[in-house]
Coordinates of C-alpha atoms in Angstrom, one line a residue:
M1 CA -25.7 -2.5 -12.4
K2 CA -23.8 -2.9 -9.5
W3 CA -23.7 0.0 -7.0
R4 CA -20.1 0.7 -7.8
N5 CA -20.7 1.3 -11.2
R6 CA -23.5 3.8 -11.0
S7 CA -23.5 7.6 -11.7
L8 CA -21.1 9.8 -9.0
R9 CA -24.0 11.8 -9.1
R10 CA -26.7 9.6 -8.1
R11 CA -24.7 7.9 -5.5
L12 CA -23.9 11.5 -3.9
V13 CA -27.4 12.5 -3.9
I14 CA -28.3 8.8 -1.9
W15 CA -25.9 9.5 0.6
L16 CA -26.7 12.8 1.4
L17 CA -31.0 12.0 1.1
I18 CA -30.2 8.4 3.6
P19 CA -28.6 10.3 6.3
L20 CA -31.5 13.3 5.7
L21 CA -34.2 10.7 5.9
V22 CA -32.9 9.2 8.7
V23 CA -32.7 12.6 10.7
S24 CA -35.9 13.6 9.3
S25 CA -37.6 10.4 10.7
L26 CA -35.9 11.5 14.5
M27 CA -37.2 14.9 13.8
L28 CA -40.9 13.6 13.0
L29 CA -40.1 11.4 16.4
E30 CA -39.9 13.9 18.4
V31 CA -42.7 16.4 16.8
R32 CA -45.0 13.4 17.9
S33 CA -44.1 13.3 21.3
N34 CA -44.0 16.9 21.6
A35 CA -47.5 17.5 19.7
I36 CA -48.8 15.0 22.6
R37 CA -47.1 16.3 25.4
S38 CA -48.5 19.7 24.2
T39 CA -51.8 18.7 23.4
N40 CA -52.4 16.9 27.0
Q41 CA -51.4 19.9 28.4
A42 CA -53.9 22.2 26.7
F43 CA -56.9 19.6 27.4
D44 CA -55.5 18.8 31.0
R45 CA -56.3 22.3 32.2
A46 CA -59.4 21.4 31.1
L47 CA -59.9 18.3 32.6
L48 CA -58.5 20.2 36.3
S49 CA -61.4 22.8 35.4
S50 CA -63.8 20.4 35.6
A51 CA -62.7 18.0 38.7
L52 CA -62.4 21.6 40.2
A53 CA -65.9 22.6 39.5
I54 CA -67.1 19.6 41.1
A55 CA -64.9 19.5 43.8
D56 CA -66.4 22.7 45.3
R57 CA -69.9 21.5 44.9
V58 CA -68.8 18.9 47.7
V59 CA -70.1 19.5 51.2
L60 CA -70.4 17.2 54.4
I61 CA -73.8 17.2 55.9
G62 CA -74.4 15.6 58.8
G63 CA -71.5 13.5 58.9
Q64 CA -72.3 12.6 55.3
I65 CA -70.3 13.8 51.9
E66 CA -72.9 15.0 49.2
V67 CA -72.6 16.5 46.0
D68 CA -74.3 18.8 43.4
V69 CA -72.6 17.8 40.4
P70 CA -72.4 21.1 38.4
Y71 CA -72.8 19.4 34.7
V72 CA -71.5 23.0 33.0
A73 CA -68.6 22.0 34.2
L74 CA -68.7 18.4 31.9
E75 CA -70.5 20.1 29.2
M76 CA -67.5 22.1 28.6
L77 CA -64.9 19.2 27.8
T78 CA -67.6 17.6 25.1
S79 CA -66.6 20.2 22.2
A80 CA -66.1 17.4 20.0
A81 CA -69.2 15.0 19.4
E82 CA -67.2 11.7 19.3
D83 CA -65.7 12.5 22.8
R84 CA -67.7 11.9 25.7
V85 CA -66.7 12.5 29.9
F86 CA -67.0 10.6 32.8
Y87 CA -66.6 11.6 36.4
Q88 CA -66.5 10.1 39.7
V89 CA -66.3 11.1 43.3
S90 CA -65.3 9.1 46.4
T91 CA -63.7 9.8 49.9
G92 CA -60.7 9.5 50.8
Q93 CA -60.4 6.2 51.8
G94 CA -62.1 4.8 48.1
E95 CA -65.7 5.0 48.9
F96 CA -67.7 5.6 46.1
I97 CA -70.0 8.1 46.4
T98 CA -71.5 9.6 42.8
G99 CA -70.7 9.3 39.2
Y100 CA -69.6 6.1 37.5
E101 CA -68.3 3.5 40.0
D102 CA -65.7 1.5 37.9
L103 CA -63.9 4.1 36.4
P104 CA -60.0 3.3 36.4
P105 CA -58.7 4.2 39.4
V106 CA -55.5 5.8 40.4
P107 CA -52.4 4.2 39.7
E108 CA -50.2 3.2 42.6
S109 CA -47.3 5.3 41.3
F110 CA -49.4 8.2 42.1
L111 CA -50.6 7.3 45.8
P112 CA -51.4 9.0 48.2
L113 CA -53.1 12.0 46.5
R114 CA -51.8 15.5 47.5
E115 CA -53.1 18.9 46.6
E116 CA -51.4 18.8 43.5
P117 CA -53.8 17.2 40.5
V118 CA -52.2 14.1 38.6
F119 CA -53.1 13.1 34.7
Y120 CA -53.0 9.3 33.5
D121 CA -53.8 7.5 30.7
A122 CA -56.2 4.3 30.9
V123 CA -59.0 1.9 29.3
Y124 CA -62.2 2.0 30.2
N125 CA -65.1 0.8 28.1
G126 CA -62.4 -0.4 25.4
E127 CA -61.5 2.9 24.6
T128 CA -58.4 4.8 25.6
V129 CA -59.3 7.9 28.3
R130 CA -57.5 10.5 29.7
I131 CA -58.2 11.0 33.7
G132 CA -57.9 13.7 36.0
A133 CA -57.7 13.5 39.4
L134 CA -57.1 15.5 42.7
S135 CA -57.7 15.0 46.3
R136 CA -59.6 17.7 48.5
Y137 CA -60.7 18.5 52.2
V138 CA -64.3 18.9 53.2
A139 CA -65.2 20.3 57.0
S140 CA -68.1 20.9 58.8
V141 CA -68.5 22.3 62.4
R142 CA -68.1 18.9 63.8
K143 CA -66.2 16.6 61.2
A144 CA -63.7 17.1 58.7
T145 CA -62.3 14.7 55.8
R146 CA -60.6 14.0 52.5
F147 CA -62.2 13.5 48.9
Q148 CA -60.9 12.7 46.0
V149 CA -62.4 13.9 42.3
L150 CA -61.9 11.8 38.9
V151 CA -62.8 13.1 35.7
A152 CA -62.2 11.2 32.3
E153 CA -62.3 12.4 28.8
T154 CA -61.7 10.1 25.8
M155 CA -59.2 10.9 23.4
G156 CA -60.6 11.3 20.5
T157 CA -60.0 14.9 19.8
R158 CA -56.2 14.7 21.3
A159 CA -55.3 12.2 19.2
R160 CA -56.6 14.2 15.8
L161 CA -54.9 16.9 16.9
S162 CA -51.5 15.2 17.5
E163 CA -52.0 13.6 14.3
D164 CA -52.7 17.2 12.5
I165 CA -49.7 18.7 14.0
L166 CA -47.2 15.0 13.1
A167 CA -48.7 15.9 9.3
S168 CA -48.1 19.4 9.3
A169 CA -44.2 18.6 10.0
A170 CA -44.4 15.8 7.8
A171 CA -45.5 17.3 4.8
R172 CA -42.8 20.1 5.8
Q173 CA -40.1 17.4 5.9
I174 CA -41.2 15.9 2.7
V175 CA -41.1 19.4 0.7
L176 CA -37.5 20.5 2.3
I177 CA -36.1 16.7 1.8
V178 CA -37.5 17.2 -2.4
I179 CA -36.0 20.7 -2.5
A180 CA -32.6 19.2 -0.9
A181 CA -32.6 16.2 -3.4
I182 CA -33.4 18.9 -6.5
I183 CA -30.5 21.6 -5.3
V184 CA -27.8 19.0 -4.5
W185 CA -28.5 17.0 -7.8
F186 CA -27.7 20.4 -9.7
G187 CA -25.1 21.3 -7.1
I188 CA -23.1 18.4 -7.8
G189 CA -23.5 18.8 -11.5
Q190 CA -22.3 22.2 -11.3
G191 CA -19.4 20.9 -8.9
L192 CA -18.7 17.9 -11.5
K193 CA -18.0 20.3 -14.1
P194 CA -14.1 20.8 -13.5
L195 CA -14.2 17.1 -14.4
A196 CA -15.7 17.2 -17.5
R197 CA -13.4 20.0 -18.7
L198 CA -10.8 17.9 -17.7
E199 CA -12.3 15.1 -19.4
E200 CA -12.4 17.5 -22.9
A201 CA -9.2 18.0 -22.4
L202 CA -8.2 15.0 -22.4
N203 CA -10.5 13.6 -25.1
R204 CA -8.4 16.1 -27.6
R205 CA -5.3 15.2 -26.3
S206 CA -3.2 12.5 -29.5
P207 CA -2.3 8.7 -28.1
S208 CA 1.4 10.0 -27.8
D209 CA 0.8 13.5 -25.7
L210 CA 1.9 12.2 -22.3
R211 CA 2.5 15.7 -21.3
P212 CA 1.5 16.2 -17.5
I213 CA -2.0 17.3 -17.1
M214 CA -1.5 21.0 -15.7
H215 CA -5.6 22.2 -15.5
D216 CA -6.9 23.5 -12.7
A217 CA -8.8 20.9 -10.6
P218 CA -10.8 20.7 -7.2
I219 CA -8.9 20.1 -4.4
E220 CA -10.7 16.6 -3.9
V221 CA -9.3 15.4 -7.4
R222 CA -5.7 16.6 -7.4
H223 CA -4.3 13.6 -5.8
L224 CA -6.3 11.9 -8.5
V225 CA -4.6 14.3 -11.1
G226 CA -1.4 13.7 -9.4
A227 CA -1.4 10.1 -9.6
I228 CA -2.6 10.2 -13.6
N229 CA 0.3 12.3 -14.4
Q230 CA 2.7 10.0 -12.5
L231 CA 1.2 7.2 -14.8
F232 CA 1.5 9.7 -17.7
G233 CA 5.4 9.6 -16.5
R234 CA 6.0 5.9 -16.0
L235 CA 3.9 5.6 -19.7
E236 CA 6.2 7.9 -21.4
N237 CA 9.6 6.0 -19.8
S238 CA 8.4 2.9 -21.1
L239 CA 7.5 4.8 -24.3
K240 CA 10.9 5.7 -24.8
T241 CA 12.2 2.7 -23.3
M242 CA 10.2 0.4 -26.1
Q243 CA 11.1 2.8 -29.1
R244 CA 14.8 2.6 -28.2
F245 CA 15.0 -0.8 -27.9
T246 CA 13.3 -0.9 -31.4
A247 CA 15.7 1.4 -32.6
D248 CA 18.5 -0.4 -31.4
A249 CA 17.2 -3.9 -32.4
A250 CA 16.3 -2.4 -36.0
H251 CA 19.9 -1.0 -35.9
Q252 CA 22.1 -3.5 -34.7
L253 CA 20.1 -6.7 -35.6
R254 CA 20.3 -5.5 -39.5
T255 CA 24.0 -6.1 -40.3
P256 CA 24.4 -9.4 -38.8
L257 CA 20.8 -10.5 -40.1
A258 CA 22.2 -9.8 -43.5
A259 CA 25.7 -11.2 -43.0
L260 CA 24.1 -14.4 -41.9
R261 CA 21.6 -14.2 -45.2
T262 CA 24.8 -13.7 -47.4
Q263 CA 26.5 -16.7 -45.6
A264 CA 23.8 -19.0 -46.2
E265 CA 23.5 -18.2 -49.8
L266 CA 27.1 -18.5 -50.3
G267 CA 26.9 -22.2 -48.7
Q268 CA 23.8 -22.4 -51.1
R269 CA 26.0 -22.1 -54.0
E270 CA 29.3 -23.6 -53.1
K271 CA 30.5 -27.6 -53.4
N272 CA 33.6 -27.5 -51.8
P273 CA 32.9 -29.2 -48.7
E274 CA 35.7 -27.7 -46.8
K275 CA 34.4 -23.9 -47.2
I276 CA 30.9 -25.3 -46.8
H277 CA 32.0 -26.3 -43.4
Q278 CA 33.6 -22.6 -42.6
I279 CA 30.6 -20.9 -44.0
M280 CA 28.9 -23.1 -41.7
D281 CA 31.2 -22.2 -38.8
T282 CA 31.1 -18.6 -39.6
I283 CA 27.2 -18.6 -39.5
A284 CA 27.4 -20.3 -36.1
S285 CA 29.7 -17.9 -34.6
S286 CA 27.5 -15.0 -36.2
T287 CA 24.4 -16.7 -34.7
R288 CA 25.8 -16.6 -31.2
Q289 CA 27.0 -13.1 -31.6
T290 CA 23.4 -12.3 -33.3
S291 CA 21.3 -14.1 -30.0
H292 CA 23.9 -12.4 -27.6
L293 CA 23.1 -9.1 -29.1
A294 CA 19.4 -9.6 -29.0
N295 CA 19.5 -10.6 -25.1
Q296 CA 22.1 -7.8 -24.5
L297 CA 19.3 -5.4 -26.0
L298 CA 16.4 -7.1 -24.5
A299 CA 18.2 -6.8 -20.8
S300 CA 19.0 -3.0 -21.7
A301 CA 15.1 -2.4 -22.4
R302 CA 14.5 -4.0 -18.8
A303 CA 17.1 -2.6 -17.4
G304 CA 15.7 1.3 -18.5
P305 CA 13.6 3.5 -15.3
E306 CA 10.7 2.0 -16.8
G307 CA 11.8 -1.1 -18.2
L308 CA 10.0 -3.9 -20.1
A309 CA 10.4 -6.0 -16.9
G310 CA 8.7 -2.9 -14.7
R311 CA 8.5 -5.6 -11.6
P312 CA 8.2 -3.8 -8.2
F313 CA 11.4 -4.2 -6.0
S314 CA 11.8 -6.8 -3.1
K315 CA 13.7 -8.2 -0.7
I316 CA 16.3 -10.7 -2.0
D317 CA 19.6 -12.2 -0.9
L318 CA 22.7 -10.9 -2.8
Y319 CA 24.5 -13.5 -1.3
E320 CA 22.7 -16.4 -3.0
I321 CA 22.6 -14.5 -6.3
T322 CA 26.3 -14.1 -6.3
R323 CA 26.9 -17.6 -5.8
S324 CA 24.5 -18.9 -8.4
V325 CA 25.7 -16.5 -10.9
T326 CA 29.6 -17.5 -10.4
G327 CA 28.7 -21.1 -10.1
A328 CA 26.9 -21.2 -13.2
K329 CA 29.9 -18.8 -14.8
V330 CA 32.7 -21.4 -13.9
P331 CA 32.2 -23.9 -16.9
V332 CA 32.7 -21.1 -19.5
A333 CA 35.9 -19.9 -17.2
I334 CA 37.0 -23.2 -17.3
D335 CA 36.2 -23.9 -21.0
R336 CA 38.7 -20.2 -21.4
G337 CA 41.4 -21.5 -19.3
I338 CA 40.7 -18.7 -16.5
D339 CA 40.3 -19.4 -13.0
L340 CA 36.9 -18.2 -11.7
G341 CA 36.2 -18.0 -8.0
Y342 CA 34.4 -16.3 -5.3
E343 CA 35.7 -14.8 -2.0
G344 CA 33.7 -12.7 1.0
L345 CA 30.6 -13.2 2.5
T346 CA 29.0 -16.9 3.4
G347 CA 26.1 -15.5 5.1
P348 CA 22.9 -13.7 3.6
A349 CA 23.3 -10.2 2.7
P350 CA 19.4 -8.6 2.6
I351 CA 18.8 -5.6 -0.1
L352 CA 15.7 -4.3 -1.8
G353 CA 15.8 -5.1 -5.7
D354 CA 14.8 -6.8 -8.7
A355 CA 16.8 -10.3 -9.0
T356 CA 17.1 -10.7 -12.2
L357 CA 18.1 -7.4 -13.3
I358 CA 20.7 -7.8 -10.5
E359 CA 21.7 -11.4 -11.9
E360 CA 21.8 -9.3 -15.4
L361 CA 24.1 -7.1 -13.9
L362 CA 27.0 -9.9 -12.4
K363 CA 26.8 -11.8 -15.7
N364 CA 27.3 -8.6 -17.9
L365 CA 30.5 -8.0 -15.2
V366 CA 31.8 -11.7 -15.4
H367 CA 31.3 -12.2 -18.7
N368 CA 33.4 -8.8 -19.8
A369 CA 36.0 -10.4 -17.3
L370 CA 35.9 -13.9 -19.2
V371 CA 36.2 -12.1 -22.5
Y372 CA 39.0 -10.0 -22.0
C373 CA 41.4 -11.5 -19.9
P374 CA 43.6 -14.1 -21.7
E375 CA 44.2 -17.4 -20.7
G376 CA 45.6 -18.4 -17.4
S377 CA 44.0 -15.3 -15.8
A378 CA 42.4 -14.7 -12.4
V379 CA 38.9 -13.7 -11.9
T380 CA 38.0 -13.0 -8.5
V381 CA 34.0 -12.2 -7.8
R382 CA 33.7 -11.2 -4.0
L383 CA 31.1 -9.7 -1.6
E384 CA 32.2 -7.1 1.1
R385 CA 29.5 -6.2 4.0
D386 CA 30.0 -3.2 6.3
E387 CA 28.3 -3.5 9.5
K388 CA 28.9 0.3 10.5
A389 CA 27.4 1.6 7.1
K390 CA 24.7 -0.8 7.2
T391 CA 26.1 -1.7 3.1
V392 CA 27.2 -5.0 0.8
T393 CA 29.9 -3.9 -2.0
L394 CA 29.7 -6.2 -5.1
T395 CA 33.3 -6.6 -6.8
V396 CA 34.5 -8.5 -9.9
E397 CA 38.1 -8.2 -10.2
D398 CA 40.7 -9.3 -12.4
N399 CA 44.4 -9.2 -13.1
G400 CA 43.9 -9.3 -17.0
P401 CA 45.3 -6.2 -19.5
G402 CA 42.8 -3.7 -18.1
I403 CA 41.2 -1.0 -19.2
A404 CA 43.2 2.0 -20.9
P405 CA 43.0 5.5 -20.1
E406 CA 41.5 6.9 -23.1
H407 CA 38.5 4.0 -22.9
S408 CA 37.9 4.7 -19.2
K409 CA 35.2 7.8 -19.4
D410 CA 33.5 5.4 -22.8
V411 CA 33.4 2.3 -21.8
F412 CA 29.8 2.3 -19.7
K413 CA 28.4 4.8 -22.9
R414 CA 26.4 2.3 -25.2
F415 CA 27.2 0.0 -28.1
Y416 CA 30.7 1.1 -27.1
R417 CA 33.5 -1.4 -27.8
I418 CA 37.2 -1.9 -27.2
S419 CA 38.5 -3.2 -30.5
D420 CA 41.3 -5.7 -28.7
A421 CA 38.8 -7.9 -27.0
G422 CA 40.5 -11.4 -28.3
E423 CA 39.7 -14.1 -29.9
H424 CA 36.6 -14.9 -28.2
D425 CA 34.9 -11.1 -28.5
E426 CA 31.0 -11.8 -28.7
G427 CA 30.5 -8.6 -27.2
C428 CA 28.0 -5.5 -28.9
G429 CA 29.4 -2.6 -26.2
L430 CA 26.0 -3.2 -24.4
G431 CA 26.9 -5.3 -21.5
L432 CA 28.6 -2.3 -19.2
S433 CA 25.8 -0.2 -20.4
I434 CA 23.5 -2.3 -19.0
V435 CA 25.6 -2.5 -15.6
K436 CA 25.0 1.2 -15.2
E437 CA 21.4 1.1 -16.0
I438 CA 20.5 -1.7 -13.5
A439 CA 22.6 0.3 -11.0
E440 CA 21.0 3.6 -11.3
R441 CA 18.2 2.1 -11.2
H442 CA 18.9 0.7 -7.4
D443 CA 20.1 3.9 -6.3
T444 CA 23.6 3.0 -7.0
K445 CA 26.6 3.6 -9.4
I446 CA 29.1 1.3 -10.8
I447 CA 32.7 2.0 -10.2
L448 CA 35.6 1.1 -12.3
Q449 CA 39.1 0.9 -10.6
Q450 CA 42.5 -0.4 -11.6
P451 CA 44.8 -0.5 -9.7
D452 CA 48.5 1.0 -9.7
S453 CA 50.4 -2.1 -8.4
H454 CA 48.9 -4.5 -11.2
S455 CA 46.9 -4.4 -14.3
G456 CA 43.4 -5.4 -14.4
C457 CA 40.0 -4.0 -13.8
I458 CA 37.8 -3.7 -10.5
F459 CA 34.2 -3.2 -10.5
S460 CA 32.0 -2.4 -7.9
V461 CA 28.7 -2.0 -7.0
C462 CA 27.4 -0.8 -3.2
F463 CA 23.9 -1.8 -1.8
Q464 CA 21.8 -1.1 1.1
L465 CA 21.1 -3.5 3.4
L466 CA 18.3 -4.1 5.1
D467 CA 17.1 -5.6 8.1
E468 CA 17.1 -9.4 8.5
S469 CA 13.5 -8.7 9.5
T470 CA 12.3 -6.7 6.7
D471 CA 10.0 -8.1 4.2
R472 CA 8.5 -5.5 2.1
N473 CA 7.5 -4.5 -1.7
V474 CA 7.5 -1.1 -3.2

């Protein structure tokens, strides 16, 4: 099982115990160091007492140093059977007097010896020993000289005492870690109970219940609950869009499909070639209208707040889209005897949006103009840039019959149609509704103007410009 798929409780316990183990290990290292230091301090006092006892028995007779070693002073160090004691007395110049001649000398870092005793570790006969050294003066009537005393002891008892202290501390640490692990394990279980209750509440919901989660949640998961609520909102909008698309498709496609079926059945029974040709023309026209209706329904679904497209907005060039769509509509305009042209901006117009939806918006505006304008009319697509306001305005203007005032408030409603649309009308009342939804999705709106000086319509949409260097997705 991969690490990221493991139990959250287990992961939290592990992440808590790992630092605790590291800290405990560092503490045990400190305990070991302190144990060794404390043990040495305690035993070094005994070494010093023995060295002082020997130093007190050093005398100067006839210019020669003599020592009467008090063995009782050495016996106080041999409380443990496994430890052994060694000693050495020498002159200040290092000349051996008595004891063990091969005892490790005082390290150079401690030389010359003064009144203060020194202690150091060394190896003697293959064993680690602790040595205490001190230097004193001995004097007679005629002469005074310095001597030094070394007392060494093996470290068995010291090591065992240090290990006992360390083992005791380690045992306490292990018990502490185990208790902490148990407390953390059950504590996390209690802390996760609100998530379990949240899970139960979600499991009780029906698939269509996309209401926001209103349960109390810990601070740490409130952002997660907020993200889930936002997801529920988007899913609800998508579901409504799909339901609207399904309802519209069922309602709007039923009639033309029934008419197609009727015409096809009539064509099967008809024997007259001319009537068959008329029926085929009718079927072809109905098929074009049905196809256009299906395309418009899909475009309307994509244009919704959380439409079927669902793509994030990105940086697009409105100028390139406008020139491309206008150029693609020129053959249709020529076929209908309408002058379609472009004017205005000739450079990049970067905006934030969905290129497919912007194309659909412009196609619908140009299509409506070509459908409702009679032969000989002129349709102009225009882009105008306002450097001060950092905006670009897309305009589709025609000199056709215009829209009567009584229709101007309703033309953006779904399935609203103006009856007098001309012989080329293949509309279904969705074109301007789609334009409005696309504009709203891009945080702008479509504006309809009817000039007083001449007939026709002017549809305009204003977009916010992006900096030329901007390149981002939202």
